[in-house]
Amino acid sequence: MGIGSFVYRRGDTYSFRCRVPAGLRSRVAKQDIVFAVGTRDKDVARVLCAALGLRIKRLWMELEAVSDFEEVNRLLQEWFSTSIQRAWADNFLDPGRDKIISERISALQHDRPGENLDFREEKARFAADCADHTLRQLEEGTLNISSFRSAARSLAAKAVPPIPENDRRIEVIAGQILAGESEVAETVLEWASGRTDFQPSWKPSLPHDLFPRAEPPLEPAARGIIRQWKHLA
């Protein structure tokens, strides 16, 4: 007859042993959870390990249902880094933008003949105008936010596990992307002013109730249950 689920005998003492679900091993960074329950009594070990097993099962369920702060924060940081790189490329490396600047200079010279216009200065001024326009729209609430919701849904789908499209956290993520876009525009203004080495240090701000922080280590949590059981005994 077996001595019960999760009970693992090592010599003359007993331990709790549980295999981590395959889909959660990358988070827990282990394939098995094993630790001593501090007793040589088979019956006590069976009770303690059964209680710990219930706690562990609940934790697996919670981990499967939640995309935590670290995961969403990481995805938002990756999105922001990509957006900053794209902003630099669009404003200062894109040949299409250079063509627009050349046409703009030609139009200005036609209106103001004899005026010497510097291409680099006009390029920076154009980037600043675009960034300033974006910031005004953000402040006035006139910016079309449908694209931000779309970006939020795309980011949420990359989470592990994915965040459903009807989850209210999508709106929170969209709000963070909106805040990130504001920081991108502010960064373009810095670049346009000549500070081309400026690097922003934006960080997302996610509410604790919707995006929980990392769980405490499993072993200390389980040992807390052991202490409770011993106290009751």
Short mmCIF file of C-alpha atoms in Angstrom, two decimals:
data_model
loop_
_atom_site.label_atom_id
_atom_site.label_comp_id
_atom_site.label_asym_id
_atom_site.label_seq_id
_atom_site.Cartn_x
_atom_site.Cartn_y
_atom_site.Cartn_z
CA MET A 1 0.00 0.00 0.00
CA GLY A 2 1.29 3.45 -0.88
CA ILE A 3 2.00 6.03 1.80
CA GLY A 4 0.13 8.85 0.04
CA SER A 5 0.51 11.39 -2.73
CA PHE A 6 3.44 13.82 -2.51
CA VAL A 7 5.15 11.73 0.21
CA TYR A 8 8.76 10.93 -0.57
CA ARG A 9 10.94 8.87 1.74
CA ARG A 10 14.62 9.66 2.11
CA GLY A 11 16.31 7.20 4.41
CA ASP A 12 14.36 7.24 7.67
CA THR A 13 12.81 10.71 7.14
CA TYR A 14 10.07 11.98 4.84
CA SER A 15 9.91 14.78 2.29
CA PHE A 16 7.27 16.51 0.20
CA ARG A 17 7.70 15.96 -3.53
CA CYS A 18 5.65 17.43 -6.37
CA ARG A 19 6.27 17.68 -10.12
CA VAL A 20 5.83 21.18 -11.54
CA PRO A 21 3.33 21.30 -14.44
CA ALA A 22 5.15 21.44 -17.78
CA GLY A 23 3.66 24.81 -18.75
CA LEU A 24 4.92 26.46 -15.55
CA ARG A 25 8.46 25.10 -15.31
CA SER A 26 10.01 28.11 -17.01
CA ARG A 27 8.49 30.37 -14.32
CA VAL A 28 9.29 28.21 -11.33
CA ALA A 29 12.70 27.27 -12.81
CA LYS A 30 12.34 23.71 -11.50
CA GLN A 31 10.89 20.43 -12.68
CA ASP A 32 10.20 19.12 -9.16
CA ILE A 33 9.59 20.66 -5.77
CA VAL A 34 11.25 18.58 -3.03
CA PHE A 35 11.92 19.43 0.63
CA ALA A 36 11.92 17.73 4.01
CA VAL A 37 8.78 17.95 6.15
CA GLY A 38 10.77 17.31 9.30
CA THR A 39 9.23 14.11 10.57
CA ARG A 40 10.05 10.39 10.71
CA ASP A 41 6.43 9.47 11.39
CA LYS A 42 4.73 8.08 8.29
CA ASP A 43 1.22 9.15 9.34
CA VAL A 44 2.30 12.70 10.17
CA ALA A 45 4.15 12.91 6.87
CA ARG A 46 1.03 11.78 4.99
CA VAL A 47 -1.10 14.53 6.61
CA LEU A 48 1.49 17.25 6.13
CA CYS A 49 2.19 16.35 2.50
CA ALA A 50 -1.52 16.15 1.69
CA ALA A 51 -2.04 19.66 3.11
CA LEU A 52 0.96 20.99 1.18
CA GLY A 53 -0.31 19.31 -1.96
CA LEU A 54 -3.57 21.23 -1.73
CA ARG A 55 -1.66 24.49 -1.34
CA ILE A 56 0.62 23.71 -4.26
CA LYS A 57 -2.32 22.82 -6.52
CA ARG A 58 -3.96 26.15 -5.76
CA LEU A 59 -0.73 27.93 -6.57
CA TRP A 60 -0.45 26.15 -9.93
CA MET A 61 -4.01 27.28 -10.75
CA GLU A 62 -3.20 30.89 -9.79
CA LEU A 63 -0.03 30.90 -11.86
CA GLU A 64 -1.88 29.53 -14.88
CA ALA A 65 -4.54 32.25 -14.62
CA VAL A 66 -2.34 35.30 -14.06
CA SER A 67 0.06 37.24 -16.25
CA ASP A 68 2.07 38.93 -13.52
CA PHE A 69 3.80 42.30 -13.23
CA GLU A 70 7.21 41.04 -14.36
CA GLU A 71 5.82 39.49 -17.53
CA VAL A 72 3.74 42.50 -18.67
CA ASN A 73 6.41 44.95 -17.53
CA ARG A 74 8.98 43.10 -19.66
CA LEU A 75 6.71 43.18 -22.72
CA LEU A 76 6.01 46.90 -22.29
CA GLN A 77 9.72 47.64 -21.92
CA GLU A 78 10.42 45.70 -25.13
CA TRP A 79 7.64 47.62 -26.91
CA PHE A 80 9.07 50.94 -25.70
CA SER A 81 12.60 50.07 -26.79
CA THR A 82 11.31 49.14 -30.24
CA SER A 83 9.28 52.37 -30.44
CA ILE A 84 12.32 54.48 -29.56
CA GLN A 85 14.41 52.79 -32.24
CA ARG A 86 11.62 53.28 -34.78
CA ALA A 87 11.27 56.95 -33.83
CA TRP A 88 14.96 57.54 -34.46
CA ALA A 89 14.84 55.70 -37.78
CA ASP A 90 11.68 57.47 -38.93
CA ASN A 91 12.87 60.96 -38.04
CA PHE A 92 16.56 60.83 -38.83
CA LEU A 93 17.33 57.85 -41.08
CA ASP A 94 14.31 57.46 -43.35
CA PRO A 95 14.99 58.46 -47.01
CA GLY A 96 11.29 59.12 -47.41
CA ARG A 97 11.49 61.75 -44.67
CA ASP A 98 14.49 63.32 -46.43
CA LYS A 99 12.39 63.67 -49.57
CA ILE A 100 9.65 65.42 -47.60
CA ILE A 101 12.23 67.81 -46.09
CA SER A 102 13.69 68.58 -49.53
CA GLU A 103 10.22 69.39 -50.87
CA ARG A 104 9.53 71.54 -47.82
CA ILE A 105 12.76 73.49 -48.34
CA SER A 106 11.92 74.01 -52.01
CA ALA A 107 8.50 75.38 -51.10
CA LEU A 108 9.97 77.71 -48.47
CA GLN A 109 12.64 78.99 -50.87
CA HIS A 110 9.93 79.66 -53.44
CA ASP A 111 8.03 81.74 -50.88
CA ARG A 112 11.15 83.39 -49.49
CA PRO A 113 13.69 83.64 -52.37
CA GLY A 114 17.29 84.22 -51.40
CA GLU A 115 16.90 82.73 -47.92
CA ASN A 116 19.55 80.13 -47.08
CA LEU A 117 17.87 77.10 -45.47
CA ASP A 118 19.96 74.40 -43.82
CA PHE A 119 18.75 70.87 -44.57
CA ARG A 120 19.78 69.50 -41.17
CA GLU A 121 18.07 72.30 -39.28
CA GLU A 122 14.88 71.87 -41.29
CA LYS A 123 14.97 68.12 -40.66
CA ALA A 124 15.24 68.68 -36.91
CA ARG A 125 12.51 71.34 -37.02
CA PHE A 126 10.20 69.00 -38.91
CA ALA A 127 10.79 66.19 -36.36
CA ALA A 128 10.08 68.63 -33.52
CA ASP A 129 6.86 69.82 -35.20
CA CYS A 130 5.62 66.24 -35.58
CA ALA A 131 6.47 65.38 -31.96
CA ASP A 132 4.87 68.57 -30.68
CA HIS A 133 1.71 67.82 -32.67
CA THR A 134 1.51 64.37 -31.09
CA LEU A 135 1.94 65.81 -27.59
CA ARG A 136 -0.80 68.39 -28.18
CA GLN A 137 -3.17 65.65 -29.33
CA LEU A 138 -2.34 63.59 -26.24
CA GLU A 139 -2.96 66.57 -23.96
CA GLU A 140 -6.23 67.49 -25.70
CA GLY A 141 -7.45 63.90 -25.91
CA THR A 142 -7.93 64.16 -29.67
CA LEU A 143 -5.51 61.37 -30.62
CA ASN A 144 -7.16 58.28 -32.12
CA ILE A 145 -6.55 55.63 -29.45
CA SER A 146 -7.85 52.67 -31.44
CA SER A 147 -4.31 51.92 -32.59
CA PHE A 148 -3.15 51.88 -28.97
CA ARG A 149 -5.84 49.38 -28.03
CA SER A 150 -4.77 47.26 -30.98
CA ALA A 151 -1.16 47.42 -29.81
CA ALA A 152 -2.28 46.54 -26.27
CA ARG A 153 -4.17 43.48 -27.50
CA SER A 154 -1.16 42.39 -29.51
CA LEU A 155 1.13 42.78 -26.50
CA ALA A 156 -1.31 40.99 -24.19
CA ALA A 157 -1.47 38.06 -26.60
CA LYS A 158 2.29 37.60 -26.16
CA ALA A 159 2.01 37.29 -22.38
CA VAL A 160 2.46 33.91 -20.72
CA PRO A 161 -0.31 32.95 -20.35
CA PRO A 162 -2.01 35.27 -22.88
CA ILE A 163 -4.37 37.92 -21.53
CA PRO A 164 -7.87 37.58 -23.09
CA GLU A 165 -9.10 40.39 -25.34
CA ASN A 166 -12.10 41.13 -23.09
CA ASP A 167 -9.91 41.44 -19.96
CA ARG A 168 -9.99 44.90 -18.37
CA ARG A 169 -6.19 44.80 -18.13
CA ILE A 170 -6.13 45.50 -21.87
CA GLU A 171 -7.27 49.08 -21.18
CA VAL A 172 -4.54 49.47 -18.55
CA ILE A 173 -1.91 48.26 -21.01
CA ALA A 174 -3.31 50.62 -23.68
CA GLY A 175 -2.98 53.48 -21.21
CA GLN A 176 0.64 52.55 -20.57
CA ILE A 177 1.33 52.47 -24.31
CA LEU A 178 -0.25 55.92 -24.55
CA ALA A 179 2.08 57.15 -21.79
CA GLY A 180 5.00 55.53 -23.59
CA GLU A 181 4.11 57.31 -26.83
CA SER A 182 4.21 60.60 -24.94
CA GLU A 183 7.71 59.76 -23.73
CA VAL A 184 8.73 58.85 -27.29
CA ALA A 185 7.52 62.26 -28.52
CA GLU A 186 9.41 64.02 -25.70
CA THR A 187 12.52 62.08 -26.70
CA VAL A 188 12.19 63.20 -30.33
CA LEU A 189 12.04 66.80 -29.10
CA GLU A 190 15.29 66.22 -27.20
CA TRP A 191 16.92 64.78 -30.32
CA ALA A 192 15.64 67.64 -32.47
CA SER A 193 17.16 70.16 -30.06
CA GLY A 194 20.59 68.65 -30.68
CA ARG A 195 20.78 66.18 -27.80
CA THR A 196 21.06 63.19 -30.12
CA ASP A 197 22.69 61.09 -27.39
CA PHE A 198 19.62 61.42 -25.13
CA GLN A 199 18.18 58.09 -23.96
CA PRO A 200 14.86 57.99 -22.07
CA SER A 201 14.41 55.95 -18.89
CA TRP A 202 10.66 55.37 -19.05
CA LYS A 203 9.15 52.61 -16.91
CA PRO A 204 5.57 51.31 -17.00
CA SER A 205 3.33 51.85 -13.99
CA LEU A 206 1.08 48.81 -13.49
CA PRO A 207 -1.45 48.58 -10.64
CA HIS A 208 -0.68 45.87 -8.07
CA ASP A 209 -4.25 44.60 -7.90
CA LEU A 210 -4.37 43.77 -11.61
CA PHE A 211 -0.73 42.79 -12.13
CA PRO A 212 0.52 40.94 -9.02
CA ARG A 213 4.17 40.86 -8.16
CA ALA A 214 6.14 37.64 -8.04
CA GLU A 215 5.03 34.97 -5.60
CA PRO A 216 7.33 34.29 -2.62
CA PRO A 217 9.51 31.18 -2.93
CA LEU A 218 7.49 27.99 -2.66
CA GLU A 219 9.61 26.32 -0.01
CA PRO A 220 9.26 28.99 2.73
CA ALA A 221 5.51 29.20 2.01
CA ALA A 222 5.17 25.46 2.39
CA ARG A 223 7.23 25.44 5.55
CA GLY A 224 4.80 27.98 6.98
CA ILE A 225 2.05 25.40 6.58
CA ILE A 226 4.22 22.80 8.31
CA ARG A 227 4.67 25.12 11.28
CA GLN A 228 0.93 25.69 11.44
CA TRP A 229 0.25 21.96 11.45
CA LYS A 230 2.84 21.32 14.17
CA HIS A 231 1.34 24.12 16.26
CA LEU A 232 -2.12 22.58 15.94
CA ALA A 233 -0.73 19.17 16.83
#
